[in-house]
Tab-separated table of C-alpha atoms in Angstrom:
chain	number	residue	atom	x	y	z
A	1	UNK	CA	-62.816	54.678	6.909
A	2	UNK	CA	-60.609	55.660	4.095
A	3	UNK	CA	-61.573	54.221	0.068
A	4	UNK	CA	-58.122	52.361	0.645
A	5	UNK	CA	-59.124	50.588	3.647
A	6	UNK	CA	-62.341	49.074	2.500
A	7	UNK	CA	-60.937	47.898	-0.435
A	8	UNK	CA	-57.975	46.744	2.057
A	9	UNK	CA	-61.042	44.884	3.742
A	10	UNK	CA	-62.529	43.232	0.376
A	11	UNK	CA	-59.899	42.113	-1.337
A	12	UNK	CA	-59.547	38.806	1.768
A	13	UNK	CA	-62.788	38.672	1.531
A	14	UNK	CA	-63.125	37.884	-2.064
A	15	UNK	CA	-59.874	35.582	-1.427
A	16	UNK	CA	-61.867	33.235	0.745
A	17	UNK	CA	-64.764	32.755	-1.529
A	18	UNK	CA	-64.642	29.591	-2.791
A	19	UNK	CA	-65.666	28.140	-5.951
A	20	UNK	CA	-68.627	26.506	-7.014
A	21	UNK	CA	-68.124	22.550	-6.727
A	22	UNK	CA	-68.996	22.218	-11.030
A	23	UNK	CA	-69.946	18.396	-12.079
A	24	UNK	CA	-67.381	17.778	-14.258
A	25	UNK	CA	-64.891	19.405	-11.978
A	26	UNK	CA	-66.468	17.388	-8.971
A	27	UNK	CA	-66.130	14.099	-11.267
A	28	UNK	CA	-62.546	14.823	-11.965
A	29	UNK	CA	-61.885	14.900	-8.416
A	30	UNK	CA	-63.712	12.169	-7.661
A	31	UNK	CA	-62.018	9.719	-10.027
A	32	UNK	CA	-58.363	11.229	-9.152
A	33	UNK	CA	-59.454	10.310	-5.347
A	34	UNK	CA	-59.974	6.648	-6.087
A	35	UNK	CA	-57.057	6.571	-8.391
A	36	UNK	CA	-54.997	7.503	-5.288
A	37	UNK	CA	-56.601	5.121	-2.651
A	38	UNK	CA	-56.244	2.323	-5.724
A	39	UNK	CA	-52.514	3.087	-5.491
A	40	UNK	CA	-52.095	3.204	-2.100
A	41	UNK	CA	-53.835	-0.216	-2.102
A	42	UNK	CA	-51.574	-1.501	-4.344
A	43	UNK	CA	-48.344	-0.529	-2.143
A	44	UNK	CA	-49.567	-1.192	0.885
A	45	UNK	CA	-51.164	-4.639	0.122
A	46	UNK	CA	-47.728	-6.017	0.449
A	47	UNK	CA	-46.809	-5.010	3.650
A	48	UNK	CA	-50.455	-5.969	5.165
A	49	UNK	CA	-49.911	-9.467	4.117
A	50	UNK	CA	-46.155	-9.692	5.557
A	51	UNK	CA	-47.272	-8.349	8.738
A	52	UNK	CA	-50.289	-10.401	9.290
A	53	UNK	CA	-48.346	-13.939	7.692
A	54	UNK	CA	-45.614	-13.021	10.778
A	55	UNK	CA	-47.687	-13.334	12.888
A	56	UNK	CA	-48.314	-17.150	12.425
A	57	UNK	CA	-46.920	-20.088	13.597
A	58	UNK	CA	-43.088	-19.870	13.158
A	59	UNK	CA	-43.754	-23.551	11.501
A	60	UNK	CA	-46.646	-23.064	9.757
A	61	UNK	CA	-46.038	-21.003	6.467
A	62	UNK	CA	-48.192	-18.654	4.836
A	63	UNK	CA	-51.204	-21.232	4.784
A	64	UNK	CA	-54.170	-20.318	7.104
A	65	UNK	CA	-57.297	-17.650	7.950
A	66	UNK	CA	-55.482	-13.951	6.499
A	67	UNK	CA	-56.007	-12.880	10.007
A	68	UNK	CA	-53.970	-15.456	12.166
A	69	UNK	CA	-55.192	-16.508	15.635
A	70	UNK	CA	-54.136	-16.369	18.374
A	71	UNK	CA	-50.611	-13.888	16.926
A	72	UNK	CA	-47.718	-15.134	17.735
A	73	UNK	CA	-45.978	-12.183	18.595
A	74	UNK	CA	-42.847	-13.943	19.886
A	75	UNK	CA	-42.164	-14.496	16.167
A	76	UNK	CA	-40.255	-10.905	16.027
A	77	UNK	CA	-38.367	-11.842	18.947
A	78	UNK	CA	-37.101	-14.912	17.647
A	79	UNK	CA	-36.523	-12.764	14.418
A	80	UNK	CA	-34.011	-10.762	15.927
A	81	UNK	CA	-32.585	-13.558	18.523
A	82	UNK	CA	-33.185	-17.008	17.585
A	83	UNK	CA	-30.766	-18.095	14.944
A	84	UNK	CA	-28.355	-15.273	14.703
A	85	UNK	CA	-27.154	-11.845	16.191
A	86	UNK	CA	-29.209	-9.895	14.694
A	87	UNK	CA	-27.800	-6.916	15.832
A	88	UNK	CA	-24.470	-7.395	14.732
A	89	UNK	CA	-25.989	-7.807	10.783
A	90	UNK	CA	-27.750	-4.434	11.441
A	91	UNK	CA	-24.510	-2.893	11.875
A	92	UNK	CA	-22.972	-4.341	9.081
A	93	UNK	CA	-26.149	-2.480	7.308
A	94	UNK	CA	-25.623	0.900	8.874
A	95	UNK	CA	-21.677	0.812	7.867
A	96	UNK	CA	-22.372	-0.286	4.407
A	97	UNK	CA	-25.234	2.216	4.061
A	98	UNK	CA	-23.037	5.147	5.099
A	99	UNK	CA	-19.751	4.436	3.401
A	100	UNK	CA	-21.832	3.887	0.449
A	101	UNK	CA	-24.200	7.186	1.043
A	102	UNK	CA	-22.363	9.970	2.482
A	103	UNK	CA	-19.001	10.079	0.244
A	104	UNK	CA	-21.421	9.868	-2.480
A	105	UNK	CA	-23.621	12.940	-1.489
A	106	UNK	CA	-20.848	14.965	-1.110
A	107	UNK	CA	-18.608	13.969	-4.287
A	108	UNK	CA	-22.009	14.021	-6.238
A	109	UNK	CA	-22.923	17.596	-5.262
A	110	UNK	CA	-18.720	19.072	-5.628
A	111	UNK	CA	-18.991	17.408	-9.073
A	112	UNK	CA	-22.630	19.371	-9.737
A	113	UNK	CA	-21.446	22.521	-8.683
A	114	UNK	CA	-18.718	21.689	-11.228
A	115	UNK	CA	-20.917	21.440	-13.905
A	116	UNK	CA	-23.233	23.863	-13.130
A	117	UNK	CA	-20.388	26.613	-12.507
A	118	UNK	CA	-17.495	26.155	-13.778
A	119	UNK	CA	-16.917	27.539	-17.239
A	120	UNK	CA	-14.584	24.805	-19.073
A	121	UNK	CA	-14.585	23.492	-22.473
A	122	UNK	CA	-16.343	20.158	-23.331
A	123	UNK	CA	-18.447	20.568	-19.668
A	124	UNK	CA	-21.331	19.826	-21.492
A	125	UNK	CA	-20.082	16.746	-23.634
A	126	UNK	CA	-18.702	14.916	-20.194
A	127	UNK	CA	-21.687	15.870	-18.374
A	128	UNK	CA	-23.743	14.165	-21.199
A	129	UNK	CA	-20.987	11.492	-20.633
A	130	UNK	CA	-21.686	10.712	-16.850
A	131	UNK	CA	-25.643	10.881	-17.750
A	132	UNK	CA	-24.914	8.041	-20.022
A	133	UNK	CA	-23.580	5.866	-17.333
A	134	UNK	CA	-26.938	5.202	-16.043
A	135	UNK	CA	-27.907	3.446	-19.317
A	136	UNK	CA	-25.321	0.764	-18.782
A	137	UNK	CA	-26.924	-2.584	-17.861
A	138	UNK	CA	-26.066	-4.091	-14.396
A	139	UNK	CA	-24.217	-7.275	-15.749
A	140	UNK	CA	-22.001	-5.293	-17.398
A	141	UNK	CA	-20.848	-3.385	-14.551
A	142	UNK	CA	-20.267	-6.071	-12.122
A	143	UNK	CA	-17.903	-8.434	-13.843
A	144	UNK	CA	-15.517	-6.005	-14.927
A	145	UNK	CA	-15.709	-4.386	-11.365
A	146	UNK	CA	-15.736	-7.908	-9.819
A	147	UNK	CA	-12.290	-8.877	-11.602
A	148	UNK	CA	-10.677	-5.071	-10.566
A	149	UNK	CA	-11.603	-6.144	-6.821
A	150	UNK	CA	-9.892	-9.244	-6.892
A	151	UNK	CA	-6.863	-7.898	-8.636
A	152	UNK	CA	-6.719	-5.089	-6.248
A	153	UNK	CA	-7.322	-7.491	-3.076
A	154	UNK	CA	-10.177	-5.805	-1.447
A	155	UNK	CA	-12.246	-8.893	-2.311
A	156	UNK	CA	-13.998	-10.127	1.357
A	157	UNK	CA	-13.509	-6.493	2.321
A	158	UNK	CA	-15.516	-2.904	2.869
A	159	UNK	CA	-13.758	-1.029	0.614
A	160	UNK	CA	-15.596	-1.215	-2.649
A	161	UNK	CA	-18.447	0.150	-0.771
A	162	UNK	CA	-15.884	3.172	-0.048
A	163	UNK	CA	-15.035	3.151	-3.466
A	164	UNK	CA	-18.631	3.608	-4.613
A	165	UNK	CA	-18.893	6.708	-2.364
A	166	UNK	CA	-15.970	8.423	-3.545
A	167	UNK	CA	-16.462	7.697	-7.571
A	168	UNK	CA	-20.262	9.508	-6.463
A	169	UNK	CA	-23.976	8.986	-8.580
A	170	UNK	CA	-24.791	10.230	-11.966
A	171	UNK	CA	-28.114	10.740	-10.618
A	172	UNK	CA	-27.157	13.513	-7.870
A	173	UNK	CA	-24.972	14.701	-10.214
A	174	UNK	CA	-27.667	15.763	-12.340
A	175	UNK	CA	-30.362	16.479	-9.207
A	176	UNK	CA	-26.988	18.810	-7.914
A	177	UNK	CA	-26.210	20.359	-11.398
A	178	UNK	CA	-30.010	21.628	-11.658
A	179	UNK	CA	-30.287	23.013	-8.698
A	180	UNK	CA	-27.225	25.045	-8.260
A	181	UNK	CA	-27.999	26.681	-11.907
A	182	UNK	CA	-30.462	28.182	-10.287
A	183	UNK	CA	-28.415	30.366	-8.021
A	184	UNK	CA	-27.867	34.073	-9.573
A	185	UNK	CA	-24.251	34.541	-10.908
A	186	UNK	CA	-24.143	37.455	-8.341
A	187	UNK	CA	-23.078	34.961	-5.408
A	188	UNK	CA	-20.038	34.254	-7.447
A	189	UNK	CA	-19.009	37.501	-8.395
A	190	UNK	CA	-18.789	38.354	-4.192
A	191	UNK	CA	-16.763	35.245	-3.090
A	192	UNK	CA	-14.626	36.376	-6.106
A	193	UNK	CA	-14.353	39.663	-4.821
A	194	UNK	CA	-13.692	38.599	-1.271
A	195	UNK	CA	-10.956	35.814	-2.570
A	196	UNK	CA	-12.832	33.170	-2.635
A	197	UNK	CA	-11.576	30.258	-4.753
A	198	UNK	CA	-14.304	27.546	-6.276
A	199	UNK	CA	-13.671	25.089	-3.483
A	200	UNK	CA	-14.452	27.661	-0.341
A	201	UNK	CA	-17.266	29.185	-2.494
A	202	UNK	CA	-18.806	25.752	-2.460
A	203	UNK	CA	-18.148	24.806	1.231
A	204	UNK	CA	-19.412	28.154	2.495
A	205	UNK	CA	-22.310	29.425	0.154
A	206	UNK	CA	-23.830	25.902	-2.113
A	207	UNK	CA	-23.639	23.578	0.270
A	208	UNK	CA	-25.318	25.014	3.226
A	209	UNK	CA	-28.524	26.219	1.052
A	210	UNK	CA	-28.603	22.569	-0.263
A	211	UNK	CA	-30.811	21.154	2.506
A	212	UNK	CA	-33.259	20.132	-0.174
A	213	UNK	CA	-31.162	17.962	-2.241
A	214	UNK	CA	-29.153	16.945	0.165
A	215	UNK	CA	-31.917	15.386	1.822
A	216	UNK	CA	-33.268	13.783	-1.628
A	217	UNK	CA	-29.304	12.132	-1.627
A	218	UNK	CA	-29.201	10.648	1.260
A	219	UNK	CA	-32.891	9.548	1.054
A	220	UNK	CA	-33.084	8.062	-2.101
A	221	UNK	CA	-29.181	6.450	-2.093
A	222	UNK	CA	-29.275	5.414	1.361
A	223	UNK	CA	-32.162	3.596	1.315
A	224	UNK	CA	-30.939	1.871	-2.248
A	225	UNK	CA	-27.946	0.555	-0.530
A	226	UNK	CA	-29.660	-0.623	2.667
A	227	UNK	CA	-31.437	-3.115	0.717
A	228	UNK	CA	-28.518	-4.175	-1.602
A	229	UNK	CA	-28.248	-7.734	-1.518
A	230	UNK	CA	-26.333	-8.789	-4.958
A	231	UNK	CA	-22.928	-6.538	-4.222
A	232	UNK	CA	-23.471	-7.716	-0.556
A	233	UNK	CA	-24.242	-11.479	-1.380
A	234	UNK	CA	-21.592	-12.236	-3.650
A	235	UNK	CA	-18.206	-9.835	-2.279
A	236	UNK	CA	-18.685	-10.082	1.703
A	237	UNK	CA	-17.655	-13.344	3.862
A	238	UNK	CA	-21.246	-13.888	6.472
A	239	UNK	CA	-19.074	-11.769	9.217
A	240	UNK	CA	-19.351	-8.266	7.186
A	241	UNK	CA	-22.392	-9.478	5.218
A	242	UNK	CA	-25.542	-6.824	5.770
A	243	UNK	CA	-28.634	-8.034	7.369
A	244	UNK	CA	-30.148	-8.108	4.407
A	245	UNK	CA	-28.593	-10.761	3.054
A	246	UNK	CA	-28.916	-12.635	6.445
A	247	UNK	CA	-32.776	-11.856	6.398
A	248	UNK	CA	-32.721	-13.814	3.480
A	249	UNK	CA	-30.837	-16.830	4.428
A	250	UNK	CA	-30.581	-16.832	7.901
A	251	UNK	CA	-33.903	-18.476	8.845
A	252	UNK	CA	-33.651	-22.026	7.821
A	253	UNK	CA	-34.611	-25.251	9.596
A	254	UNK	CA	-32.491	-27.508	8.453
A	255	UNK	CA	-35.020	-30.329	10.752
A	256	UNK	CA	-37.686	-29.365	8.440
A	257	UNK	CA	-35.471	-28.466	5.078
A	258	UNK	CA	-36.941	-25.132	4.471
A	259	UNK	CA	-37.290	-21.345	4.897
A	260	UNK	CA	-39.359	-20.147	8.380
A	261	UNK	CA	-41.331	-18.005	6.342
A	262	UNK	CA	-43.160	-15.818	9.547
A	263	UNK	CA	-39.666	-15.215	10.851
A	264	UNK	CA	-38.235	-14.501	7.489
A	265	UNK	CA	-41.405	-11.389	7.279
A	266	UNK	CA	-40.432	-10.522	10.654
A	267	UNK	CA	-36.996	-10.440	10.293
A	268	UNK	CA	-37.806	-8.313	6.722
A	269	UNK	CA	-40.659	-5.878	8.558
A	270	UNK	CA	-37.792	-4.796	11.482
A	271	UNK	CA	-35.259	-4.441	8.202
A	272	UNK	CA	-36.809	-2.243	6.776
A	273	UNK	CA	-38.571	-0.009	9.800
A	274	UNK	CA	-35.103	1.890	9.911
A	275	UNK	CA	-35.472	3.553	6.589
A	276	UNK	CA	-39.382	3.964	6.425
A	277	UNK	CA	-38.484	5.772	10.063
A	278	UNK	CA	-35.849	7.803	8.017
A	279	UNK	CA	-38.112	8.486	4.995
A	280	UNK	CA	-40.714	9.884	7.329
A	281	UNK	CA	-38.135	12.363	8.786
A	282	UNK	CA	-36.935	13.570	6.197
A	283	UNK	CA	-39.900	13.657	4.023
A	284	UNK	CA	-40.552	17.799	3.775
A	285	UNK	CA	-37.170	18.277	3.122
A	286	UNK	CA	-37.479	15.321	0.287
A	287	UNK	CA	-40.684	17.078	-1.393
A	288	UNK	CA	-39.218	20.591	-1.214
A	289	UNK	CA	-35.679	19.703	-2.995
A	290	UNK	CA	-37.558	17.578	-5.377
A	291	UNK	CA	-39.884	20.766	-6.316
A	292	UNK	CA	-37.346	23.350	-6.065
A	293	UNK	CA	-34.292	21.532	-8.136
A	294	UNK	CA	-34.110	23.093	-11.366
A	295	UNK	CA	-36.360	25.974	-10.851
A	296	UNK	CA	-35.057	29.510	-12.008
A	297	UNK	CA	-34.749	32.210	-9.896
């Protein structure tokens, strides 16, 4: 055996030795493990205690032992069949959510290339411009938005979730804008050289290595407008309204003059399975385009 082949041989075997498990380095550990089970207490606690309180009797509140008995199990089908289609408001969701998501996405990540690209004057100042534009209070927005909907008569209607899409989110503008700086100018000078205007450069070359942020768009916007209920509340008739509005409203007694609170969790636990279902998928792809946006090279 060649010199080259032991030390071939040693250098994985000094790779797996591991290192000595130090006190202070053991503490640190310790203490950053119960800061994350703490956490994860703290967001999970919630859901625990809507699961468990849906499980009571549809009449009976959130009073009671934590653990009810017997379950009432029924309670989730009466959630999604006892006062209202509750199919027909999950639609409503799903259209909202993707007129909403997926004009966004796409308009967000043209308009990052653009900044990111594109050599124009003042880039810089507007891009500062559209960053600024997520400082502006909500009350601000709506009522001069509210006014230009019912002057433009798409009050009662789907289209200012269309509009939303199209106009894009300073957000993945900025997620877009870091990560395509990171691409080498080299895949620009070859779609120039082949003919290749901005537009096709994008469409064939940015957007299909964007998995990454792509899948941080859709994730993080989508689920933001599946639980809208303000825009939802106060510009859609019941018919078009999303069923999280109806979640909200929808299971009264009006024998009893108040809320069915275990139908109300179950009703708000099958709401929002659809995106913790869609988190879950898309997770990897969520960590790796948070990670990779912005890095050089």
């Amino acid at each position: 055996m060649t010199h080259g082949a032991v030390a071939a041989d040693a250098i994985p075997a000094r790779r797996r030795k591991r290192k000595r498990w130090k006190p202070a380095r053991l503490g640190r550990r310790i203490l950053l493990d119960a800061l994350v089970v703490v956490l994860a207490v703290i967001f999970i606690a919630p859901i625990v205690w809507g699961f468990l309180n849906s499980l009571r009797e549809l009449h009976e509140g959130v009073t009671g032992p934590v653990i009810p008995d017997p379950a009432h199990w029924s309670n989730y089908h009466y959630a999604w069949s006892g006062l209202f289609p509750f199919s027909h408001y999950l639609w409503n969701t799903v259209v909202l959510t993707l007129l909403a998501t997926v004009p966004a996405v796409f308009s967000s990540a043209l308009a990052g290339y653009a900044f990111a690209r594109m050599r124009v004057w003042g880039r810089n100042a507007f891009f500062i411009f559209v960053l600024a534009t997520t400082f502006i209070p909500f009350s601000i927005i709506f009522i001069p938005f509210f006014w230009v909907v019912v002057k433009l008569g798409i009050y009662s209607t789907r289209w200012p979730w269309l509009i939303w899409g199209i106009a894009g989110s300073a957000f993945l503008i900025f997620l877009f804008r870091q990560f395509y700086s990171s691409f080498p100018a080299e895949l620009d000078d070859a779609a120039a050289i082949d003919g290749a205007g901005h537009l096709r450069t994008f469409v064939q070359i940015y957007l299909p290595n964007s998995a990454g942020p792509l899948a941080v768009g859709f994730v993080v916007l989508g689920t933001g407008w599946w639980g809208e209920y303000i825009y939802a509340a106060l510009l859609l008739p019941d018919r078009l309204s999303p069923l999280g509005v109806k979640v909200a409203t929808g299971y009264y007694d009006p024998t009893a003059q108040n809320l069915l609170m275990p139908a109300v969790l179950a009703g708000a636990l099958l709401f929002t399975l659809p995106a913790v279902l869609a988190f879950f998928v898309l997770q990897k792809r969520l960590a790796r385009g948070i990670v990779t946006t912005g890095l050089k090279g």
